[in-house]
Phi, psi and omega in degrees: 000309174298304170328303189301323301188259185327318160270036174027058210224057192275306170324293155326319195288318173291327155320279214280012174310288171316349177272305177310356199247302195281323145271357182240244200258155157280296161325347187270326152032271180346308207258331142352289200307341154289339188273305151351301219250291173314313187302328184287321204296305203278331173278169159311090171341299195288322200285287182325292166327295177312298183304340175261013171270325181302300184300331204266350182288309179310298159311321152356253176343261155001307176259000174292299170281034167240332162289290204320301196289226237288024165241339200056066156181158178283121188211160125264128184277306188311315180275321137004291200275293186321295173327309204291320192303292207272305209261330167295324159090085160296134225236063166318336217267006189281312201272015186082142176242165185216146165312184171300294175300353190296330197281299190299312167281348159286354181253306198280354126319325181273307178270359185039225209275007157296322182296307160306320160305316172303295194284004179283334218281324185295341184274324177307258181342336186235357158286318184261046159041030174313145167297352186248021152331284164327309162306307172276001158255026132314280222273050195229305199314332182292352181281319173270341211275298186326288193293348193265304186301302209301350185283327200282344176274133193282352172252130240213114197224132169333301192287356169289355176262323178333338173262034198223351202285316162333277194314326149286347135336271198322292204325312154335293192271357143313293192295328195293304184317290186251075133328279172351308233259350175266004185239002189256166199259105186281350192278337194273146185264332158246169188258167199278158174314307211277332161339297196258011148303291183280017136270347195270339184293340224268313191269005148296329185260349156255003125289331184278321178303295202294320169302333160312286152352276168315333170271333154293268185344286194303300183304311185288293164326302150279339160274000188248339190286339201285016172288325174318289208261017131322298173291348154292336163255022113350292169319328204265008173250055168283352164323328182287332171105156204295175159105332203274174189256173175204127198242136172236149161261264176286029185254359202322307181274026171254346199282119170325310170129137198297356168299330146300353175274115186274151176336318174281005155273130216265320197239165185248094183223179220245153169217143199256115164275004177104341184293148194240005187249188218253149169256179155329148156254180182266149173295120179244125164286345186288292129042299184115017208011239178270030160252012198243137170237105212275151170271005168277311134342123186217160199295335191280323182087054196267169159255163205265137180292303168330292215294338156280170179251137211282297190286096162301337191300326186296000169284119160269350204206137199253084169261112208224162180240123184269134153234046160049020174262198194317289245263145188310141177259098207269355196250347166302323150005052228245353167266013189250301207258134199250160170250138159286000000 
């Protein structure tokens, strides 16, 4: 949307505004709307308006009846997701709060000093005046827009940053861009050493980000990987036999996803470690499959007495992390339990 915005494509750019809203996150609104709001200004007002009015009906529709196939009933997820967030109130904060700062050190974890450069760009960027200074920062501004609302909600996730993640780029290689433009002399006809000083840094200082870069990947992979390659050696115990259970504790959030559960395990369950909010169930198709809303699921996101498995003996397979806290270690046990 933003690209399009820029190649002054604004009837496109509000399309797929509306599509990013209505198929992708709702909330993401927020960061639309600069681009959103300008396009009607700088474009043919009726036609841009008609293509993102057009588009959000059709989607609509389209997902009105796709809820309609998988819910057995008439709904929309999309008003669904508002409601429940703004006016129902999901008691999210179960899952953990993070401060006013938490955002801001997790994008300068991801991006290192690109992120400071990103926040730098209204002051950098419209002092040396590009001609294309005005544009980007519309499409720059959801970035101050983003980080402002999403710092004020006390519950607080790495991945709620993700539509604003483009944009700390732009935003970057913006500023990275003009360097140049603070040492040159518009009266001079060649440019000064320092000009072409500050040009040769731009692609030195964007080698010094990406290898940064790159050393947080490497870093997140080796302190972070070992839940991956836990669940990878899964596979070589099939020896427990078909049929087996595979019981987690305090790892629950950690669990990967069942795409690392090999086949001969039929179930995946919870064993309570003391966490109080509600996890996952096993899929029951008798139920009604995903039209049926069970009654252990609930609006607070409390936990379900169901959702543990009350008998560990039925566990062939345990997987837990001692972190020496209150709650019981079940794999020391070591005449019940073999360690892998």
């Amino acid at each position: 949307s933003s690209a399009l915005f820029l190649l002054e494509k604004y009837a496109c750019a509000v399309s797929v505004a509306a599509a990013g809203v209505i198929l992708g996150w709702p909330f993401s609104i927020l960061v639309f709307l600069p681009v959103t709001v300008y396009s009607l200004f700088r474009g043919h007002f009726k036609r841009v308006f008609l293509s993102g009015l057009l588009t959000s009906l059709c989607l609509l529709v389209l997902s009105v009846v796709a809820d309609y196939y998988c819910y057995g009933k008439w709904t929309s997820s999309v008003f669904n997701l508002l409601k429940y967030n703004v006016l129902g109130g999901g008691e999210s904060h179960l899952y953990g709060t993070e401060g006013t700062t938490f955002y801001f050190r997790n994008a300068f974890n991801n991006f290192n000093f690109a992120f400071v450069l990103a926040l730098l760009f209204v002051g950098v960027a419209l002092s040396a005046r590009k001609n294309y200074a005005p544009d980007l920062l519309i499409v720059v501004s959801p970035v101050y827009i983003w980080l402002a609302f999403m710092s004020l909600q006390p519950h607080k996730e790495e991945r709620f940053l993700y539509p604003i993640y483009p944009l700390i780029c732009v935003a970057a290689a913006s500023v990275i861009d003009s360097f140049p433009y603070f040492f040159h002399d518009k009266y001079a006809n060649e440019q000064s050493i320092f000009e072409k000083i500050a040009k040769g840094l731009r692609p030195l200082i964007l080698g010094f980000i990406l290898c940064t870069s790159h050393s947080r990947t490497f870093s997140m992979l080796n302190g972070y990987g070992a839940p991956l390659q836990i669940y990878r050696h899964l596979e070589y115990h099939e020896d427990t036999g078909p049929g087996s259970i595979l019981c987690i504790g305090s790892e629950w959030h950690r669990y990967p996803s069942s795409f690392f559960v090999p086949s001969y395990i039929s179930e995946v369950r919870w064993i309570d470690d003391g966490f109080r909010g509600l996890l996952p169930f096993p899929f029951n198709e008798t139920l009604g499959g995903t039209t049926a809303a069970p009654s252990y699921f609930n609006t607070k996101n409390k936990a379900s007495d169901k959702q543990y498995l009350k008998d560990i003996g039925a566990c062939n397979l345990l997987m837990e992390l001692d972190l020496r806290r209150p709650y019981p270690s079940r794999g020391n046990d070591l005449s019940t339990w073999e360690t892998l």
